[in-house]
Amino acid sequence: MKKFLIGAAFVYATASLTGCTGNETKAETYDAIVADATAAHAEAKKMNNVWKQKAMKLSYVDHYLDLAAKAKEKGDEAGAIKHAKAAQKTAHAEVAQMNNNQNIKAAWEK
């Protein structure tokens, strides 16, 4: 019985560890994230859907990219990636909003 329990525990542990091998996240570099955010933001600009408040000098994406660049200058790699990912997420949301709503018409239009 002892051998069976040890064998079963070994099989379970092996199956658990091999099941997780496909779950690793991609290690994206700062430059790749910034390039992706910039490309998505450029597409949003083409569609005339840039998120910005009236009092802001920069759009949200540009603001996050500016914060990321400042963090990168200071040597804060984690902060730079954090702000770059925020810019990337916002840029993709701008594009997704425009793509999801491009066929919507006002109720009074026929």
PDB file of C-alpha atoms in Angstrom:
ATOM      1  CA  MET A   1       0.000   0.000   0.000  1.00  0.00           C
ATOM      2  CA  LYS A   2       2.865   2.357   0.816  1.00  0.00           C
ATOM      3  CA  LYS A   3       4.422   1.830  -2.626  1.00  0.00           C
ATOM      4  CA  PHE A   4       1.086   2.471  -4.279  1.00  0.00           C
ATOM      5  CA  LEU A   5       0.605   5.800  -2.439  1.00  0.00           C
ATOM      6  CA  ILE A   6       4.140   6.936  -3.231  1.00  0.00           C
ATOM      7  CA  GLY A   7       3.692   5.957  -6.882  1.00  0.00           C
ATOM      8  CA  ALA A   8       0.336   7.721  -7.081  1.00  0.00           C
ATOM      9  CA  ALA A   9       1.801  10.861  -5.509  1.00  0.00           C
ATOM     10  CA  PHE A  10       4.686  10.783  -7.991  1.00  0.00           C
ATOM     11  CA  VAL A  11       2.318  10.387 -10.963  1.00  0.00           C
ATOM     12  CA  TYR A  12       0.087  13.197  -9.676  1.00  0.00           C
ATOM     13  CA  ALA A  13       3.038  15.549  -9.157  1.00  0.00           C
ATOM     14  CA  THR A  14       4.431  14.765 -12.599  1.00  0.00           C
ATOM     15  CA  ALA A  15       1.058  15.331 -14.266  1.00  0.00           C
ATOM     16  CA  SER A  16       0.539  18.586 -12.379  1.00  0.00           C
ATOM     17  CA  LEU A  17       3.919  19.993 -13.331  1.00  0.00           C
ATOM     18  CA  THR A  18       3.744  18.996 -16.980  1.00  0.00           C
ATOM     19  CA  GLY A  19       0.227  20.392 -17.242  1.00  0.00           C
ATOM     20  CA  CYS A  20       1.491  23.855 -16.365  1.00  0.00           C
ATOM     21  CA  THR A  21       4.249  24.035 -18.950  1.00  0.00           C
ATOM     22  CA  GLY A  22       2.013  25.704 -21.524  1.00  0.00           C
ATOM     23  CA  ASN A  23       0.874  28.409 -19.135  1.00  0.00           C
ATOM     24  CA  GLU A  24       4.018  30.519 -19.106  1.00  0.00           C
ATOM     25  CA  THR A  25       3.535  34.150 -20.002  1.00  0.00           C
ATOM     26  CA  LYS A  26       5.560  35.670 -22.775  1.00  0.00           C
ATOM     27  CA  ALA A  27       8.353  37.847 -21.502  1.00  0.00           C
ATOM     28  CA  GLU A  28       7.764  40.958 -23.590  1.00  0.00           C
ATOM     29  CA  THR A  29      10.438  43.555 -23.758  1.00  0.00           C
ATOM     30  CA  TYR A  30       9.882  47.239 -23.133  1.00  0.00           C
ATOM     31  CA  ASP A  31      10.634  48.088 -26.760  1.00  0.00           C
ATOM     32  CA  ALA A  32       8.148  45.511 -28.092  1.00  0.00           C
ATOM     33  CA  ILE A  33       5.379  46.789 -25.815  1.00  0.00           C
ATOM     34  CA  VAL A  34       6.031  50.410 -26.774  1.00  0.00           C
ATOM     35  CA  ALA A  35       6.119  49.541 -30.487  1.00  0.00           C
ATOM     36  CA  ASP A  36       2.806  47.676 -30.218  1.00  0.00           C
ATOM     37  CA  ALA A  37       1.180  50.528 -28.272  1.00  0.00           C
ATOM     38  CA  THR A  38       2.446  53.103 -30.764  1.00  0.00           C
ATOM     39  CA  ALA A  39       1.160  51.106 -33.735  1.00  0.00           C
ATOM     40  CA  ALA A  40      -2.274  50.602 -32.185  1.00  0.00           C
ATOM     41  CA  HIS A  41      -2.460  54.280 -31.224  1.00  0.00           C
ATOM     42  CA  ALA A  42      -1.559  55.301 -34.771  1.00  0.00           C
ATOM     43  CA  GLU A  43      -4.428  53.136 -36.031  1.00  0.00           C
ATOM     44  CA  ALA A  44      -6.781  54.798 -33.520  1.00  0.00           C
ATOM     45  CA  LYS A  45      -5.613  58.217 -34.741  1.00  0.00           C
ATOM     46  CA  LYS A  46      -6.438  57.187 -38.312  1.00  0.00           C
ATOM     47  CA  MET A  47      -9.942  56.224 -37.174  1.00  0.00           C
ATOM     48  CA  ASN A  48     -10.198  59.539 -35.266  1.00  0.00           C
ATOM     49  CA  ASN A  49     -10.780  57.799 -31.926  1.00  0.00           C
ATOM     50  CA  VAL A  50      -8.138  59.033 -29.505  1.00  0.00           C
ATOM     51  CA  TRP A  51      -9.041  59.071 -25.817  1.00  0.00           C
ATOM     52  CA  LYS A  52      -8.261  62.431 -24.256  1.00  0.00           C
ATOM     53  CA  GLN A  53      -9.872  64.878 -21.876  1.00  0.00           C
ATOM     54  CA  LYS A  54     -10.136  68.534 -22.792  1.00  0.00           C
ATOM     55  CA  ALA A  55      -7.716  69.694 -20.094  1.00  0.00           C
ATOM     56  CA  MET A  56      -5.055  67.132 -21.065  1.00  0.00           C
ATOM     57  CA  LYS A  57      -2.149  68.192 -23.261  1.00  0.00           C
ATOM     58  CA  LEU A  58      -1.466  64.572 -24.273  1.00  0.00           C
ATOM     59  CA  SER A  59      -3.793  61.666 -24.959  1.00  0.00           C
ATOM     60  CA  TYR A  60      -3.903  58.849 -22.427  1.00  0.00           C
ATOM     61  CA  VAL A  61      -1.620  56.636 -24.531  1.00  0.00           C
ATOM     62  CA  ASP A  62       0.932  59.404 -24.996  1.00  0.00           C
ATOM     63  CA  HIS A  63       0.741  60.223 -21.282  1.00  0.00           C
ATOM     64  CA  TYR A  64       1.470  56.601 -20.295  1.00  0.00           C
ATOM     65  CA  LEU A  65       4.281  56.350 -22.843  1.00  0.00           C
ATOM     66  CA  ASP A  66       5.776  59.552 -21.438  1.00  0.00           C
ATOM     67  CA  LEU A  67       5.627  58.115 -17.914  1.00  0.00           C
ATOM     68  CA  ALA A  68       7.230  54.909 -19.196  1.00  0.00           C
ATOM     69  CA  ALA A  69      10.056  56.831 -20.868  1.00  0.00           C
ATOM     70  CA  LYS A  70      10.720  58.813 -17.682  1.00  0.00           C
ATOM     71  CA  ALA A  71      10.787  55.611 -15.621  1.00  0.00           C
ATOM     72  CA  LYS A  72      13.147  54.026 -18.142  1.00  0.00           C
ATOM     73  CA  GLU A  73      15.495  57.029 -17.863  1.00  0.00           C
ATOM     74  CA  LYS A  74      15.571  56.640 -14.075  1.00  0.00           C
ATOM     75  CA  GLY A  75      16.428  52.963 -14.448  1.00  0.00           C
ATOM     76  CA  ASP A  76      13.072  51.714 -13.124  1.00  0.00           C
ATOM     77  CA  GLU A  77      12.496  48.824 -15.536  1.00  0.00           C
ATOM     78  CA  ALA A  78       9.406  47.506 -13.713  1.00  0.00           C
ATOM     79  CA  GLY A  79       7.778  50.938 -13.683  1.00  0.00           C
ATOM     80  CA  ALA A  80       8.606  51.493 -17.335  1.00  0.00           C
ATOM     81  CA  ILE A  81       7.011  48.200 -18.328  1.00  0.00           C
ATOM     82  CA  LYS A  82       3.984  48.904 -16.107  1.00  0.00           C
ATOM     83  CA  HIS A  83       3.310  52.247 -17.806  1.00  0.00           C
ATOM     84  CA  ALA A  84       4.066  50.838 -21.257  1.00  0.00           C
ATOM     85  CA  LYS A  85       1.534  48.048 -20.695  1.00  0.00           C
ATOM     86  CA  ALA A  86      -1.041  50.629 -19.581  1.00  0.00           C
ATOM     87  CA  ALA A  87      -0.411  52.510 -22.841  1.00  0.00           C
ATOM     88  CA  GLN A  88      -0.687  49.267 -24.807  1.00  0.00           C
ATOM     89  CA  LYS A  89      -3.954  48.322 -23.114  1.00  0.00           C
ATOM     90  CA  THR A  90      -5.430  51.780 -23.708  1.00  0.00           C
ATOM     91  CA  ALA A  91      -4.358  51.870 -27.353  1.00  0.00           C
ATOM     92  CA  HIS A  92      -5.884  48.460 -28.043  1.00  0.00           C
ATOM     93  CA  ALA A  93      -9.075  49.567 -26.268  1.00  0.00           C
ATOM     94  CA  GLU A  94      -9.297  52.636 -28.514  1.00  0.00           C
ATOM     95  CA  VAL A  95      -9.078  50.453 -31.607  1.00  0.00           C
ATOM     96  CA  ALA A  96     -11.482  47.851 -30.217  1.00  0.00           C
ATOM     97  CA  GLN A  97     -14.044  50.530 -29.369  1.00  0.00           C
ATOM     98  CA  MET A  98     -13.960  51.865 -32.900  1.00  0.00           C
ATOM     99  CA  ASN A  99     -14.134  48.392 -34.474  1.00  0.00           C
ATOM    100  CA  ASN A 100     -17.020  47.308 -32.242  1.00  0.00           C
ATOM    101  CA  ASN A 101     -19.048  50.436 -32.886  1.00  0.00           C
ATOM    102  CA  GLN A 102     -18.427  51.134 -36.557  1.00  0.00           C
ATOM    103  CA  ASN A 103     -21.763  49.641 -37.712  1.00  0.00           C
ATOM    104  CA  ILE A 104     -23.910  51.308 -35.044  1.00  0.00           C
ATOM    105  CA  LYS A 105     -26.346  53.908 -36.302  1.00  0.00           C
ATOM    106  CA  ALA A 106     -28.540  56.314 -34.427  1.00  0.00           C
ATOM    107  CA  ALA A 107     -32.094  55.103 -33.789  1.00  0.00           C
ATOM    108  CA  TRP A 108     -33.568  57.853 -35.969  1.00  0.00           C
ATOM    109  CA  GLU A 109     -31.391  56.958 -38.974  1.00  0.00           C
ATOM    110  CA  LYS A 110     -32.782  54.437 -41.413  1.00  0.00           C
TER     111      LYS A 110
END
